[in-house]
């Protein structure tokens, strides 16, 4: 794992957004695995700004949501589909139909998860997989205990994840289930980049960086991937 530490969250998100622009410049039809969450807000904002400044076309960028909540209404603003449209696919010349999200409104959710796994395969795999990390080590919604070869599937969310994500739901309940790409799905990407900023991530980053590969820390599976970069700010890196 290649680890880069920046003095501030702003510098860390600058770096990641710049790197993403370079990847799009090198491959116009880049296939991006897209994480969500508060850390990604600034990354996507800066990515869109830089794409615009450099007049890079987004018309062929394919995005695959890494996960999606089950049980929200189609137009719910807390859905990750809404998040990714709001931050990326409603901007510039991004094409909304190029954003692929697991079909959490299907009657058979297990089948919908299998179909999503097949979509990842059919497009020829993800070029660059963006990842945040939960304070319990989850990537996507692969909670502790997820197998390293797990595929896209329906999962239950832990109480720690429900508590962490509550601030985004106001008075509404955080859904307790989701469809997520599996860890095995994530590891098939050609390149993985995980970003973590802020003190609240310091303890899990310490376990990830200094600990062994273990399903107790799902993100540690990234150590099995030959092309993984971890981007941190000083706060998130302070215990390593
Ligand atoms: C959610 C997402 C994850 C993301 C995590 C971190 O649980 N499913 O993909 O990595 O949040 O979010 P934040 O950046 O808000 O800490």
mmCIF file of C-alpha atoms and ligand atoms in Angstrom:
data_model
loop_
_atom_site.group_PDB
_atom_site.id
_atom_site.type_symbol
_atom_site.label_atom_id
_atom_site.label_comp_id
_atom_site.label_asym_id
_atom_site.label_seq_id
_atom_site.Cartn_x
_atom_site.Cartn_y
_atom_site.Cartn_z
ATOM 1 C CA UNK A 1 0.000 0.000 0.000
ATOM 2 C CA UNK A 2 1.336 3.355 -0.977
ATOM 3 C CA UNK A 3 0.497 5.894 1.766
ATOM 4 C CA UNK A 4 0.542 9.651 1.250
ATOM 5 C CA UNK A 5 0.025 12.036 4.169
ATOM 6 C CA UNK A 6 -0.951 15.677 3.708
ATOM 7 C CA UNK A 7 -0.918 18.557 6.186
ATOM 8 C CA UNK A 8 -4.646 19.198 5.854
ATOM 9 C CA UNK A 9 -7.853 17.614 4.595
ATOM 10 C CA UNK A 10 -7.969 20.315 1.913
ATOM 11 C CA UNK A 11 -4.565 19.257 0.559
ATOM 12 C CA UNK A 12 -5.541 15.581 0.682
ATOM 13 C CA UNK A 13 -8.772 16.166 -1.269
ATOM 14 C CA UNK A 14 -6.880 18.436 -3.714
ATOM 15 C CA UNK A 15 -4.445 15.646 -4.436
ATOM 16 C CA UNK A 16 -7.146 13.044 -5.005
ATOM 17 C CA UNK A 17 -9.207 15.314 -7.258
ATOM 18 C CA UNK A 18 -6.114 16.140 -9.310
ATOM 19 C CA UNK A 19 -5.233 12.499 -9.678
ATOM 20 C CA UNK A 20 -8.783 11.748 -10.871
ATOM 21 C CA UNK A 21 -8.564 14.441 -13.543
ATOM 22 C CA UNK A 22 -5.279 12.909 -14.747
ATOM 23 C CA UNK A 23 -6.933 9.501 -14.983
ATOM 24 C CA UNK A 24 -9.803 10.925 -17.078
ATOM 25 C CA UNK A 25 -7.354 12.776 -19.313
ATOM 26 C CA UNK A 26 -5.541 9.498 -19.900
ATOM 27 C CA UNK A 27 -8.742 7.511 -20.509
ATOM 28 C CA UNK A 28 -11.867 9.367 -21.623
ATOM 29 C CA UNK A 29 -14.151 6.403 -20.899
ATOM 30 C CA UNK A 30 -12.766 5.871 -17.392
ATOM 31 C CA UNK A 31 -14.797 3.421 -15.322
ATOM 32 C CA UNK A 32 -14.962 4.757 -11.802
ATOM 33 C CA UNK A 33 -16.173 2.937 -8.691
ATOM 34 C CA UNK A 34 -17.736 5.754 -6.673
ATOM 35 C CA UNK A 35 -17.741 6.049 -2.898
ATOM 36 C CA UNK A 36 -20.039 8.396 -1.039
ATOM 37 C CA UNK A 37 -19.860 10.027 2.396
ATOM 38 C CA UNK A 38 -18.766 13.352 3.843
ATOM 39 C CA UNK A 39 -15.088 12.869 2.960
ATOM 40 C CA UNK A 40 -15.941 12.565 -0.718
ATOM 41 C CA UNK A 41 -17.924 15.857 -0.876
ATOM 42 C CA UNK A 42 -14.819 18.026 -1.320
ATOM 43 C CA UNK A 43 -13.137 15.494 -3.611
ATOM 44 C CA UNK A 44 -16.059 15.524 -6.055
ATOM 45 C CA UNK A 45 -16.494 19.289 -5.829
ATOM 46 C CA UNK A 46 -12.825 19.867 -6.685
ATOM 47 C CA UNK A 47 -12.898 17.152 -9.356
ATOM 48 C CA UNK A 48 -15.799 18.872 -11.150
ATOM 49 C CA UNK A 49 -14.117 22.297 -10.821
ATOM 50 C CA UNK A 50 -10.827 21.034 -12.253
ATOM 51 C CA UNK A 51 -12.557 19.160 -15.085
ATOM 52 C CA UNK A 52 -14.330 22.371 -15.966
ATOM 53 C CA UNK A 53 -11.178 24.538 -15.779
ATOM 54 C CA UNK A 54 -9.259 22.109 -17.947
ATOM 55 C CA UNK A 55 -12.229 21.632 -20.297
ATOM 56 C CA UNK A 56 -12.107 17.847 -19.961
ATOM 57 C CA UNK A 57 -15.139 16.041 -21.334
ATOM 58 C CA UNK A 58 -17.055 13.813 -18.914
ATOM 59 C CA UNK A 59 -19.405 12.447 -21.546
ATOM 60 C CA UNK A 60 -17.940 8.948 -21.438
ATOM 61 C CA UNK A 61 -17.107 8.632 -17.741
ATOM 62 C CA UNK A 62 -18.900 5.592 -16.392
ATOM 63 C CA UNK A 63 -19.656 5.603 -12.666
ATOM 64 C CA UNK A 64 -20.613 2.648 -10.520
ATOM 65 C CA UNK A 65 -21.982 3.360 -7.059
ATOM 66 C CA UNK A 66 -20.152 1.186 -4.580
ATOM 67 C CA UNK A 67 -23.299 0.797 -2.489
ATOM 68 C CA UNK A 68 -26.903 1.927 -2.003
ATOM 69 C CA UNK A 69 -29.370 1.924 0.877
ATOM 70 C CA UNK A 70 -32.429 -0.313 0.710
ATOM 71 C CA UNK A 71 -35.840 1.066 1.662
ATOM 72 C CA UNK A 72 -35.608 4.718 0.667
ATOM 73 C CA UNK A 73 -38.077 6.202 -1.807
ATOM 74 C CA UNK A 74 -36.832 6.486 -5.410
ATOM 75 C CA UNK A 75 -36.262 10.241 -5.105
ATOM 76 C CA UNK A 76 -35.027 10.305 -1.518
ATOM 77 C CA UNK A 77 -32.242 12.847 -1.150
ATOM 78 C CA UNK A 78 -30.344 10.511 1.164
ATOM 79 C CA UNK A 79 -29.971 7.836 -1.480
ATOM 80 C CA UNK A 80 -26.485 7.410 -2.845
ATOM 81 C CA UNK A 81 -27.887 7.714 -6.360
ATOM 82 C CA UNK A 82 -29.066 11.193 -5.443
ATOM 83 C CA UNK A 83 -25.707 11.946 -3.801
ATOM 84 C CA UNK A 84 -23.731 10.940 -6.900
ATOM 85 C CA UNK A 85 -26.046 12.815 -9.252
ATOM 86 C CA UNK A 86 -25.899 15.887 -7.030
ATOM 87 C CA UNK A 87 -22.098 15.849 -6.735
ATOM 88 C CA UNK A 88 -21.152 14.592 -10.193
ATOM 89 C CA UNK A 89 -23.694 13.527 -12.755
ATOM 90 C CA UNK A 90 -25.739 16.747 -12.762
ATOM 91 C CA UNK A 91 -22.611 18.741 -13.641
ATOM 92 C CA UNK A 92 -20.780 19.595 -16.840
ATOM 93 C CA UNK A 93 -21.424 17.115 -19.640
ATOM 94 C CA UNK A 94 -21.708 14.026 -17.404
ATOM 95 C CA UNK A 95 -24.446 11.756 -18.762
ATOM 96 C CA UNK A 96 -26.883 10.606 -16.066
ATOM 97 C CA UNK A 97 -27.449 7.216 -17.684
ATOM 98 C CA UNK A 98 -23.703 6.567 -17.229
ATOM 99 C CA UNK A 99 -24.239 6.305 -13.482
ATOM 100 C CA UNK A 100 -24.977 2.704 -12.517
ATOM 101 C CA UNK A 101 -26.456 1.947 -9.104
ATOM 102 C CA UNK A 102 -27.664 -1.377 -7.643
ATOM 103 C CA UNK A 103 -31.420 -1.716 -8.170
ATOM 104 C CA UNK A 104 -32.592 -1.462 -4.583
ATOM 105 C CA UNK A 105 -36.218 -1.170 -5.727
ATOM 106 C CA UNK A 106 -36.273 -4.604 -7.355
ATOM 107 C CA UNK A 107 -38.631 -7.226 -6.006
ATOM 108 C CA UNK A 108 -35.818 -9.724 -5.584
ATOM 109 C CA UNK A 109 -32.933 -7.872 -3.936
ATOM 110 C CA UNK A 110 -30.537 -10.833 -3.903
ATOM 111 C CA UNK A 111 -31.008 -11.143 -7.632
ATOM 112 C CA UNK A 112 -30.518 -7.372 -8.034
ATOM 113 C CA UNK A 113 -27.178 -7.655 -6.211
ATOM 114 C CA UNK A 114 -26.100 -10.522 -8.470
ATOM 115 C CA UNK A 115 -27.104 -8.474 -11.503
ATOM 116 C CA UNK A 116 -24.981 -5.569 -10.261
ATOM 117 C CA UNK A 117 -21.985 -7.883 -9.876
ATOM 118 C CA UNK A 118 -22.579 -8.969 -13.487
ATOM 119 C CA UNK A 119 -22.742 -5.318 -14.616
ATOM 120 C CA UNK A 120 -19.285 -4.714 -13.105
ATOM 121 C CA UNK A 121 -18.027 -7.747 -15.034
ATOM 122 C CA UNK A 122 -19.801 -6.836 -18.282
ATOM 123 C CA UNK A 123 -18.322 -3.342 -18.459
ATOM 124 C CA UNK A 124 -14.875 -4.944 -18.273
ATOM 125 C CA UNK A 125 -14.160 -4.063 -14.648
ATOM 126 C CA UNK A 126 -13.557 -0.853 -12.753
ATOM 127 C CA UNK A 127 -10.462 1.215 -13.632
ATOM 128 C CA UNK A 128 -10.298 3.221 -10.440
ATOM 129 C CA UNK A 129 -12.150 2.402 -7.248
ATOM 130 C CA UNK A 130 -12.610 5.296 -4.840
ATOM 131 C CA UNK A 131 -13.073 4.403 -1.207
ATOM 132 C CA UNK A 132 -13.771 6.120 2.069
ATOM 133 C CA UNK A 133 -13.621 4.190 5.323
ATOM 134 C CA UNK A 134 -16.096 3.770 8.146
ATOM 135 C CA UNK A 135 -14.844 4.172 11.718
ATOM 136 C CA UNK A 136 -15.292 0.391 12.063
ATOM 137 C CA UNK A 137 -13.167 -0.245 8.955
ATOM 138 C CA UNK A 138 -15.981 -0.794 6.478
ATOM 139 C CA UNK A 139 -15.433 -0.097 2.796
ATOM 140 C CA UNK A 140 -18.604 0.340 0.774
ATOM 141 C CA UNK A 141 -20.956 -1.303 3.233
ATOM 142 C CA UNK A 142 -18.732 -4.316 3.832
ATOM 143 C CA UNK A 143 -18.972 -4.441 7.576
ATOM 144 C CA UNK A 144 -16.534 -6.291 9.885
ATOM 145 C CA UNK A 145 -16.731 -10.028 9.213
ATOM 146 C CA UNK A 146 -17.131 -9.588 5.429
ATOM 147 C CA UNK A 147 -15.117 -12.172 3.509
ATOM 148 C CA UNK A 148 -12.252 -10.987 1.326
ATOM 149 C CA UNK A 149 -13.773 -12.698 -1.684
ATOM 150 C CA UNK A 150 -17.325 -11.440 -1.033
ATOM 151 C CA UNK A 151 -19.380 -10.355 -4.045
ATOM 152 C CA UNK A 152 -22.095 -7.727 -4.419
ATOM 153 C CA UNK A 153 -24.872 -8.634 -2.008
ATOM 154 C CA UNK A 154 -27.534 -7.500 0.433
ATOM 155 C CA UNK A 155 -26.025 -6.603 3.806
ATOM 156 C CA UNK A 156 -27.185 -5.486 7.238
ATOM 157 C CA UNK A 157 -25.572 -2.371 8.716
ATOM 158 C CA UNK A 158 -23.967 -2.423 12.160
ATOM 159 C CA UNK A 159 -25.098 -0.159 14.966
ATOM 160 C CA UNK A 160 -21.806 1.746 14.693
ATOM 161 C CA UNK A 161 -22.451 2.503 11.003
ATOM 162 C CA UNK A 162 -26.048 3.510 11.720
ATOM 163 C CA UNK A 163 -24.786 5.896 14.417
ATOM 164 C CA UNK A 164 -22.033 7.338 12.176
ATOM 165 C CA UNK A 165 -24.382 7.992 9.273
ATOM 166 C CA UNK A 166 -27.260 9.340 11.378
ATOM 167 C CA UNK A 167 -26.176 12.975 11.079
ATOM 168 C CA UNK A 168 -26.963 12.805 7.349
ATOM 169 C CA UNK A 169 -30.552 11.690 7.939
ATOM 170 C CA UNK A 170 -31.845 14.459 10.201
ATOM 171 C CA UNK A 171 -34.808 13.067 12.122
ATOM 172 C CA UNK A 172 -35.299 10.134 9.767
ATOM 173 C CA UNK A 173 -34.103 6.607 10.501
ATOM 174 C CA UNK A 174 -30.993 5.369 8.699
ATOM 175 C CA UNK A 175 -31.946 2.301 6.628
ATOM 176 C CA UNK A 176 -30.664 -0.895 8.217
ATOM 177 C CA UNK A 177 -29.853 -2.726 4.992
ATOM 178 C CA UNK A 178 -28.102 -1.971 1.730
ATOM 179 C CA UNK A 179 -26.676 -3.535 -1.402
ATOM 180 C CA UNK A 180 -22.903 -3.189 -1.544
ATOM 181 C CA UNK A 181 -20.185 -4.271 -3.917
ATOM 182 C CA UNK A 182 -18.302 -7.048 -2.145
ATOM 183 C CA UNK A 183 -14.691 -6.857 -1.059
ATOM 184 C CA UNK A 184 -13.879 -9.337 -3.823
ATOM 185 C CA UNK A 185 -15.620 -6.998 -6.306
ATOM 186 C CA UNK A 186 -13.605 -4.019 -5.035
ATOM 187 C CA UNK A 187 -10.311 -5.926 -5.229
ATOM 188 C CA UNK A 188 -10.914 -6.640 -8.931
ATOM 189 C CA UNK A 189 -10.550 -2.916 -9.772
ATOM 190 C CA UNK A 190 -7.310 -2.030 -11.550
ATOM 191 C CA UNK A 191 -6.541 0.659 -8.974
ATOM 192 C CA UNK A 192 -7.965 1.376 -5.516
ATOM 193 C CA UNK A 193 -7.666 4.686 -3.708
ATOM 194 C CA UNK A 194 -8.855 5.124 -0.149
ATOM 195 C CA UNK A 195 -9.079 8.564 1.438
ATOM 196 C CA UNK A 196 -9.521 9.303 5.141
ATOM 197 C CA UNK A 197 -9.372 12.649 6.884
ATOM 198 C CA UNK A 198 -9.955 13.875 10.418
ATOM 199 C CA UNK A 199 -9.235 12.586 13.892
ATOM 200 C CA UNK A 200 -12.302 10.332 13.987
ATOM 201 C CA UNK A 201 -10.562 8.052 11.474
ATOM 202 C CA UNK A 202 -7.189 7.929 13.289
ATOM 203 C CA UNK A 203 -7.844 4.771 15.287
ATOM 204 C CA UNK A 204 -9.143 2.691 12.356
ATOM 205 C CA UNK A 205 -6.335 3.982 10.110
ATOM 206 C CA UNK A 206 -3.837 2.836 12.740
ATOM 207 C CA UNK A 207 -5.414 -0.651 12.684
ATOM 208 C CA UNK A 208 -5.481 -0.672 8.889
ATOM 209 C CA UNK A 209 -1.894 0.458 8.396
ATOM 210 C CA UNK A 210 -0.171 -1.274 11.317
ATOM 211 C CA UNK A 211 -2.366 -4.337 11.707
ATOM 212 C CA UNK A 212 -2.643 -7.635 9.859
ATOM 213 C CA UNK A 213 -5.117 -8.477 7.134
ATOM 214 C CA UNK A 214 -8.272 -9.442 8.978
ATOM 215 C CA UNK A 215 -11.975 -9.539 8.252
ATOM 216 C CA UNK A 216 -12.365 -7.589 11.527
ATOM 217 C CA UNK A 217 -11.029 -4.582 9.586
ATOM 218 C CA UNK A 218 -12.599 -4.995 6.141
ATOM 219 C CA UNK A 219 -10.378 -2.293 4.562
ATOM 220 C CA UNK A 220 -7.286 -4.356 5.439
ATOM 221 C CA UNK A 221 -8.144 -6.580 2.454
ATOM 222 C CA UNK A 222 -6.758 -3.739 0.321
ATOM 223 C CA UNK A 223 -3.309 -5.012 1.333
ATOM 224 C CA UNK A 224 -4.004 -7.910 -1.043
ATOM 225 C CA UNK A 225 -4.288 -5.465 -3.955
ATOM 226 C CA UNK A 226 -1.099 -4.549 -5.852
ATOM 227 C CA UNK A 227 -2.183 -1.045 -6.820
ATOM 228 C CA UNK A 228 -3.670 0.613 -3.746
ATOM 229 C CA UNK A 229 -3.051 4.129 -2.539
ATOM 230 C CA UNK A 230 -4.115 5.539 0.824
ATOM 231 C CA UNK A 231 -4.455 9.317 1.051
ATOM 232 C CA UNK A 232 -4.562 10.768 4.573
ATOM 233 C CA UNK A 233 -4.400 14.074 6.341
ATOM 234 C CA UNK A 234 -2.210 14.480 9.450
ATOM 235 C CA UNK A 235 -5.189 14.019 11.770
ATOM 236 C CA UNK A 236 -6.207 10.675 10.317
ATOM 237 C CA UNK A 237 -2.550 9.585 10.233
ATOM 238 C CA UNK A 238 -1.664 10.678 13.743
ATOM 239 C CA UNK A 239 -1.571 7.188 15.328
ATOM 240 C CA UNK A 240 0.488 5.400 12.660
HETATM 241 C C1 LIG B 1 -20.681 5.348 4.253
HETATM 242 C C2 LIG B 1 -20.395 4.739 2.892
HETATM 243 C C3 LIG B 1 -18.936 4.357 2.745
HETATM 244 C C4 LIG B 1 -18.042 5.503 3.184
HETATM 245 C C5 LIG B 1 -18.318 5.833 4.632
HETATM 246 C C6 LIG B 1 -17.437 6.962 5.172
HETATM 247 O O1 LIG B 1 -20.936 4.406 5.231
HETATM 248 N N1 LIG B 1 -21.189 3.595 2.615
HETATM 249 O O2 LIG B 1 -18.684 4.024 1.392
HETATM 250 O O3 LIG B 1 -16.702 5.135 3.031
HETATM 251 O O4 LIG B 1 -19.681 6.228 4.698
HETATM 252 O O5 LIG B 1 -18.142 8.153 5.199
HETATM 253 P P1 LIG B 1 -17.628 9.545 5.721
HETATM 254 O O6 LIG B 1 -16.709 10.051 4.666
HETATM 255 O O7 LIG B 1 -18.873 10.359 5.818
HETATM 256 O O8 LIG B 1 -16.941 9.317 7.008
#
